[in-house]
PDB file of C-alpha atoms in Angstrom:
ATOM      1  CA  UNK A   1     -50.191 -34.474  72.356  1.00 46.00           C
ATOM      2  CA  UNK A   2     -46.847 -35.948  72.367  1.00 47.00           C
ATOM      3  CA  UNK A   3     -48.555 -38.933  70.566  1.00 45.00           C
ATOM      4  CA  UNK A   4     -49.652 -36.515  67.512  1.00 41.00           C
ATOM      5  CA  UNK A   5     -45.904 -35.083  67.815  1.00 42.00           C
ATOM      6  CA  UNK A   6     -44.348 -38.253  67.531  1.00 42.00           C
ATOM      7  CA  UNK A   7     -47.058 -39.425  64.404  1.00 41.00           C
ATOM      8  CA  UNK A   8     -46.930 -36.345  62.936  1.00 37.00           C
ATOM      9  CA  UNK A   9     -43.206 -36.911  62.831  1.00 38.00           C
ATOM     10  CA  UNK A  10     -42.969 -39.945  62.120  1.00 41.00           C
ATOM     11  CA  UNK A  11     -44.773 -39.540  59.169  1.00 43.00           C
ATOM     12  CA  UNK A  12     -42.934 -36.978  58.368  1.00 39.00           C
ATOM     13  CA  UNK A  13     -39.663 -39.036  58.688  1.00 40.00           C
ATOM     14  CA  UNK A  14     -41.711 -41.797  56.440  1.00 44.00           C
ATOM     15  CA  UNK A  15     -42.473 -39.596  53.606  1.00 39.00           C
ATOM     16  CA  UNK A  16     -38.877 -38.439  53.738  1.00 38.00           C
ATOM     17  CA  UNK A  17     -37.354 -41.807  54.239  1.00 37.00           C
ATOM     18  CA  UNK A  18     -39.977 -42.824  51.543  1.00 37.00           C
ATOM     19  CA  UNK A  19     -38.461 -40.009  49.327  1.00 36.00           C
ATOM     20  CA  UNK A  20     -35.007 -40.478  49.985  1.00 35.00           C
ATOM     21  CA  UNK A  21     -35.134 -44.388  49.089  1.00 36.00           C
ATOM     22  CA  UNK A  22     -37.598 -44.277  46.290  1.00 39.00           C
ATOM     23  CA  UNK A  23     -35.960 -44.743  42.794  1.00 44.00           C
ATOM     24  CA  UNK A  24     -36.716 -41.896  40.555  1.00 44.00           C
ATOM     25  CA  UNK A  25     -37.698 -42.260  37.367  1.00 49.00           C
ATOM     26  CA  UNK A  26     -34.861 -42.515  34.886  1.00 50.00           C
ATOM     27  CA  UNK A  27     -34.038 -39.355  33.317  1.00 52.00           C
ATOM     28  CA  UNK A  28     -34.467 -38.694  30.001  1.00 57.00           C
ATOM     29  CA  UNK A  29     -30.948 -39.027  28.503  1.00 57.00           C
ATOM     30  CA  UNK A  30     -29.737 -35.687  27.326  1.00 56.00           C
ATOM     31  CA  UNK A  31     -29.971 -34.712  23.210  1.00 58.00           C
ATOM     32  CA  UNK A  32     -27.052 -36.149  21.403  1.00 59.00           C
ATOM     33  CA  UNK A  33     -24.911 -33.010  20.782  1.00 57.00           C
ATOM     34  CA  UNK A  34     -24.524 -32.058  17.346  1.00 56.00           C
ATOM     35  CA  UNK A  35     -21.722 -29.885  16.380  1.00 55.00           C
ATOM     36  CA  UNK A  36     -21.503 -27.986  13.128  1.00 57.00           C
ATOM     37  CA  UNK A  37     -18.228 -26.589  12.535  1.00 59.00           C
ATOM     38  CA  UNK A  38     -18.336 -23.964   9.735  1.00 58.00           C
ATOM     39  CA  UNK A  39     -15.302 -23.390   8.122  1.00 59.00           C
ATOM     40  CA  UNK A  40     -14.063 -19.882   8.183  1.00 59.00           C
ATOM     41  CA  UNK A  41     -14.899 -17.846   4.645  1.00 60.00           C
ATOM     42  CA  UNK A  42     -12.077 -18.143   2.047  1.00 59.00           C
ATOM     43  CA  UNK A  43     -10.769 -15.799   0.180  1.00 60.00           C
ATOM     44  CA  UNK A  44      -9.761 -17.099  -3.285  1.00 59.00           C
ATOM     45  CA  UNK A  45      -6.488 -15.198  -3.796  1.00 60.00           C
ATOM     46  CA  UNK A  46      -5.492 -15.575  -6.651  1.00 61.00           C
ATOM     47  CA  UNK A  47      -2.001 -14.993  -7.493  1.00 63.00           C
ATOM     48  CA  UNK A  48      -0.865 -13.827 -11.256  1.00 64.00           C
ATOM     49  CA  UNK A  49       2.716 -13.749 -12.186  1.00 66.00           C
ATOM     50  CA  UNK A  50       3.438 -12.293 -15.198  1.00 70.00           C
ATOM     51  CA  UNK A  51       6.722 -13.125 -16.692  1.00 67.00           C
ATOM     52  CA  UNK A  52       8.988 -10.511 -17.887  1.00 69.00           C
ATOM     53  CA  UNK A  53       8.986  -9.344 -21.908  1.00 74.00           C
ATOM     54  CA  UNK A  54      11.779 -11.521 -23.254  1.00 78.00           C
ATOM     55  CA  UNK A  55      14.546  -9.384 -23.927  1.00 88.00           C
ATOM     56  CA  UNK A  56      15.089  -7.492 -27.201  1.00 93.00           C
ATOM     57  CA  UNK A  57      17.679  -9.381 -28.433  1.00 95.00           C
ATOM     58  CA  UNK A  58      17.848 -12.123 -31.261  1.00 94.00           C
ATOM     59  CA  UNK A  59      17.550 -15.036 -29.196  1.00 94.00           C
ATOM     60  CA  UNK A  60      20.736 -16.541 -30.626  1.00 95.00           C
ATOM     61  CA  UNK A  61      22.768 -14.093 -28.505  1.00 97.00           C
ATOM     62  CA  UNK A  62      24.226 -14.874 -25.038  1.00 98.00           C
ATOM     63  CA  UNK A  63      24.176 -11.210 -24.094  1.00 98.00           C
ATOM     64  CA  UNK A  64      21.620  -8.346 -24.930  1.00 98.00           C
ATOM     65  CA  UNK A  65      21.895  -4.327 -24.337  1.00 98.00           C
ATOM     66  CA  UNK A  66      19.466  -1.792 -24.762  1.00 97.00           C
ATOM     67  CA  UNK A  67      20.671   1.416 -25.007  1.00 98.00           C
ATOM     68  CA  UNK A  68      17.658   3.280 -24.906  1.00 96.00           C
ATOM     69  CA  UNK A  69      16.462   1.353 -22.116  1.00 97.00           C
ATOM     70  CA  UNK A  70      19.554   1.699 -20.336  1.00 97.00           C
ATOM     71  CA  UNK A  71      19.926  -2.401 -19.118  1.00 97.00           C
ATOM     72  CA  UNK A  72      21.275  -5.224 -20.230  1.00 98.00           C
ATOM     73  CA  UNK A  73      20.437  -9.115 -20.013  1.00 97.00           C
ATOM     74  CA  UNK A  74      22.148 -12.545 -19.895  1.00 98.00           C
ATOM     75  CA  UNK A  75      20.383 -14.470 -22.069  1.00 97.00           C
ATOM     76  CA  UNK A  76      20.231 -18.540 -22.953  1.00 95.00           C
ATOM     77  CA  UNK A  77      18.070 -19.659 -25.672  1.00 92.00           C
ATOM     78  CA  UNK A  78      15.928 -16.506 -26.328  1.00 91.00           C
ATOM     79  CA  UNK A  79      15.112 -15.931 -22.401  1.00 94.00           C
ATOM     80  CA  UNK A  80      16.676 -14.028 -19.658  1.00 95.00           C
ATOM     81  CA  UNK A  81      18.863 -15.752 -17.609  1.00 95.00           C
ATOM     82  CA  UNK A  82      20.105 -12.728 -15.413  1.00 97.00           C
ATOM     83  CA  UNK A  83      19.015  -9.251 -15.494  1.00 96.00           C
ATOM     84  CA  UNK A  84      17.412  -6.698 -16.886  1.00 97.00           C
ATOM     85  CA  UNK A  85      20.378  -4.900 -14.949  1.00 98.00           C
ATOM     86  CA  UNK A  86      20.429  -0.909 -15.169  1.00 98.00           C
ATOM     87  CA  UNK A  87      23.487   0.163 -17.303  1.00 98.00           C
ATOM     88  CA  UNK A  88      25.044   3.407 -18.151  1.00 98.00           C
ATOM     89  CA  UNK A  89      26.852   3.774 -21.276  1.00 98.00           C
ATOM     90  CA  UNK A  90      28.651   6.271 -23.618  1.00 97.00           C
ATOM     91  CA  UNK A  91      27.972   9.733 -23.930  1.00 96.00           C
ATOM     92  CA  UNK A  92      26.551  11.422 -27.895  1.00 96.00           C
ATOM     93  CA  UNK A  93      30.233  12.962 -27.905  1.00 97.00           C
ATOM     94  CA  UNK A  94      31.467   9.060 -27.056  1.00 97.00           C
ATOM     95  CA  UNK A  95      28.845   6.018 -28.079  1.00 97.00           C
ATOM     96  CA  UNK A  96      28.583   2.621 -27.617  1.00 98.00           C
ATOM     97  CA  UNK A  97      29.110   0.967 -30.668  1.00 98.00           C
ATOM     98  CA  UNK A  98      25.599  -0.205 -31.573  1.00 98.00           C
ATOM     99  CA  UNK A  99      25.583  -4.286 -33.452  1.00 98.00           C
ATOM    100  CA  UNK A 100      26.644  -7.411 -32.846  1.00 98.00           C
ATOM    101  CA  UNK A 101      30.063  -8.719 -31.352  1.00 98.00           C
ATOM    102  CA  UNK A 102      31.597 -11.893 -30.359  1.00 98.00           C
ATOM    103  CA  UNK A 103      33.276 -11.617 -26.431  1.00 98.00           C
ATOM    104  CA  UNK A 104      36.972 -11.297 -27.484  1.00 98.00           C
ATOM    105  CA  UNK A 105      38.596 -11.519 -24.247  1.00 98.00           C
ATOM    106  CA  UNK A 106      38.415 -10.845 -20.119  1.00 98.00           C
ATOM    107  CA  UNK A 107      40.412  -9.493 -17.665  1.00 98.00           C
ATOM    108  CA  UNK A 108      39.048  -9.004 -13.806  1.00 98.00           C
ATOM    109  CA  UNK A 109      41.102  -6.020 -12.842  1.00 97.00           C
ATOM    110  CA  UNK A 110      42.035  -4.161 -15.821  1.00 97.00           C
ATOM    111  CA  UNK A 111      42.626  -0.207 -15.904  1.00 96.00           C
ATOM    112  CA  UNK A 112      41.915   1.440 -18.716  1.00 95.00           C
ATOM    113  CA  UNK A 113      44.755   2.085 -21.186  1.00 93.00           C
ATOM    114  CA  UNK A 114      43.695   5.485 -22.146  1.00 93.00           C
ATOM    115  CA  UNK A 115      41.862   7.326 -19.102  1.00 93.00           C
ATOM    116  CA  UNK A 116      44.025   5.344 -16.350  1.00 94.00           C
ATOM    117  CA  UNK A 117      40.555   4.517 -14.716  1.00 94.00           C
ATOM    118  CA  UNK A 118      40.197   1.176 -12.939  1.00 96.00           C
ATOM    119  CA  UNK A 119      37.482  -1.249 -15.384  1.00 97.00           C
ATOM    120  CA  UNK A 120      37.008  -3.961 -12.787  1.00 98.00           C
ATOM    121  CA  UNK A 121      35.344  -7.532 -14.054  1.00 98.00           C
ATOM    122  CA  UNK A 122      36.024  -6.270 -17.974  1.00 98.00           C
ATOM    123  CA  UNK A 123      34.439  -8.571 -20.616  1.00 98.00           C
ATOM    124  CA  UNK A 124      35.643  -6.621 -24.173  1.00 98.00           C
ATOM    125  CA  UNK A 125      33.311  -7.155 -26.933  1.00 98.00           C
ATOM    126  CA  UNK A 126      34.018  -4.578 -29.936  1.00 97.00           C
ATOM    127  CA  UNK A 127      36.557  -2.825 -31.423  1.00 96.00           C
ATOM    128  CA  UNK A 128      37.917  -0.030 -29.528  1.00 94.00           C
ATOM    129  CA  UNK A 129      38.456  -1.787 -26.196  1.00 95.00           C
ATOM    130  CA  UNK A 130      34.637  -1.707 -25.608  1.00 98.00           C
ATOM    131  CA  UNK A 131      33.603  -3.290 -22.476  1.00 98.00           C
ATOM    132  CA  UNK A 132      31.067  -4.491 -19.550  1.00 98.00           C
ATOM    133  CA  UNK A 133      33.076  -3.657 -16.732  1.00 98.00           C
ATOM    134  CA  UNK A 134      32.068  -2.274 -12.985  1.00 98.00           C
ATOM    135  CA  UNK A 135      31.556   1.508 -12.917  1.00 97.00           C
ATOM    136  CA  UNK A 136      28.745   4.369 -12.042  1.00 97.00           C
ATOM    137  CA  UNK A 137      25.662   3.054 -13.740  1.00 97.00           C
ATOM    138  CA  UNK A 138      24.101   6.867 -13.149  1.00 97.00           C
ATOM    139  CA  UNK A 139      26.876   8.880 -15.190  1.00 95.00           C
ATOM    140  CA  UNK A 140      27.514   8.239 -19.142  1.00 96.00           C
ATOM    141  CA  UNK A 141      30.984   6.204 -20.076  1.00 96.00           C
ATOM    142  CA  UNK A 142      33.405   6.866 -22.443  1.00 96.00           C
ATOM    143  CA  UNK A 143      31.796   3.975 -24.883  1.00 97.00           C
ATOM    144  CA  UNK A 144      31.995   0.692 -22.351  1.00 98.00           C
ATOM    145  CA  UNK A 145      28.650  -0.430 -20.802  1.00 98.00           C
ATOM    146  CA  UNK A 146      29.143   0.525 -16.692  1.00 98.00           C
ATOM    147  CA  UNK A 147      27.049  -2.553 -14.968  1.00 98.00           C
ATOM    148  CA  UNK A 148      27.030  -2.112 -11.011  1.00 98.00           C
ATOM    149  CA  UNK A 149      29.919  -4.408  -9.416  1.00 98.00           C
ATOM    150  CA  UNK A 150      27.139  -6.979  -8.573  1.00 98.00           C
ATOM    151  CA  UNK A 151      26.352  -7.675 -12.287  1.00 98.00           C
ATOM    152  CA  UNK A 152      29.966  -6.907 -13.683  1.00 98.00           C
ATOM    153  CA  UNK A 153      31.037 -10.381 -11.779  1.00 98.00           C
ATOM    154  CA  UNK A 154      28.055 -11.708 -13.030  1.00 98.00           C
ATOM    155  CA  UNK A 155      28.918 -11.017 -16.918  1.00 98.00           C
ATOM    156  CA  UNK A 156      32.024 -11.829 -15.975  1.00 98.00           C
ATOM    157  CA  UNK A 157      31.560 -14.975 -14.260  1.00 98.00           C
ATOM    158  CA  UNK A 158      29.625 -16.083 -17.089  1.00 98.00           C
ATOM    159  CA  UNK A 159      30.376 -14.720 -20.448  1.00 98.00           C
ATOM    160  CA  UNK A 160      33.038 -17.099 -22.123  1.00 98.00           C
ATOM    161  CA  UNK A 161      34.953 -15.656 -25.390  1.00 98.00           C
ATOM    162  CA  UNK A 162      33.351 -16.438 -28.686  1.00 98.00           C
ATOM    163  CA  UNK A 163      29.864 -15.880 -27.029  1.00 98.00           C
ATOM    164  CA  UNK A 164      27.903 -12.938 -28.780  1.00 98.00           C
ATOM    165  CA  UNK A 165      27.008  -9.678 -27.721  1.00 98.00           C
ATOM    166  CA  UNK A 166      24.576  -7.562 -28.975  1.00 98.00           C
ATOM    167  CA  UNK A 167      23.970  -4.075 -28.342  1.00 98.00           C
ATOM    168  CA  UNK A 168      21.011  -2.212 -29.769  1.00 97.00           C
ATOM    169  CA  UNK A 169      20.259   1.232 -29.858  1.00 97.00           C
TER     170      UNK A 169
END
């Protein structure tokens, strides 16, 4: 009986020796991977700028105010080159002179010769001592065109005398 143990195991030490050494059959070699990378969806946005309406000016005029529209423009060749800026300006009992004016002279910290009020960044344009100065843009003036102090150093920065103003109604 020992004999059938030993044969028994033995061939069951064969077939595993057998299985361990026995080359297997090459395996099949794996599917080539194919990777499809979908873009994420777009959006077209498209972005439209609209310019700004030129400003209401003749376009020979280096400065442009709207009184009904309450702003005011620096313009070269026809097209805004600052602004619109919100203005105030003068009152029915008081108007701004409505035309056109050449820039007759500045002065950075003048004070007004008749209501002792300061008129910072002044740039006089008509008759009268009219003026783009600093002042409250949300009250009327007594005839100048208030700018905020931003835009008053602005016009004044760049407005040379000669250049022409015009102001329409």
């Amino acid at each position: 009986m020992a004999r059938v143990r030993i044969a028994v195991l033995a061939g069951l030490l064969g077939l595993t020796a057998a299985a361990c050494t026995a080359q297997a059959e090459p395996a099949a070699a794996p599917p080539p991977v194919t990777t499809t990378t979908t873009p994420p969806p777009t959006t077209a946005t498209t972005t439209t700028t609209t310019a700004p309406p030129p400003p209401p000016c003749a376009p020979t005029v280096r400065a442009c105010v709207s009184l009904s529209a309450k702003r005011a423009w620096l313009v070269k060749g026809g097209v805004a080159d600052y602004g619109p800026v919100p203005i105030s300006h003068g009152s029915p009992t008081e108007p701004t002179p409505t035309g056109t004016y050449p820039v007759s002279w500045k002065d950075q910290d003048n004070t007004s010769s008749v209501y002792g009020t300061p008129m910072p960044y002044s740039v006089f344009f008509a008759p009268g001592g009219i003026a783009f100065h600093g002042g409250d843009t949300r009250t009327d003036s007594h005839g100048c065109v208030h700018l905020t102090i931003a835009a008053a150093q602005v016009f004044f920065a760049r407005l040379r005398p000669g250049e022409i103003v015009q102001v329409l109604p």
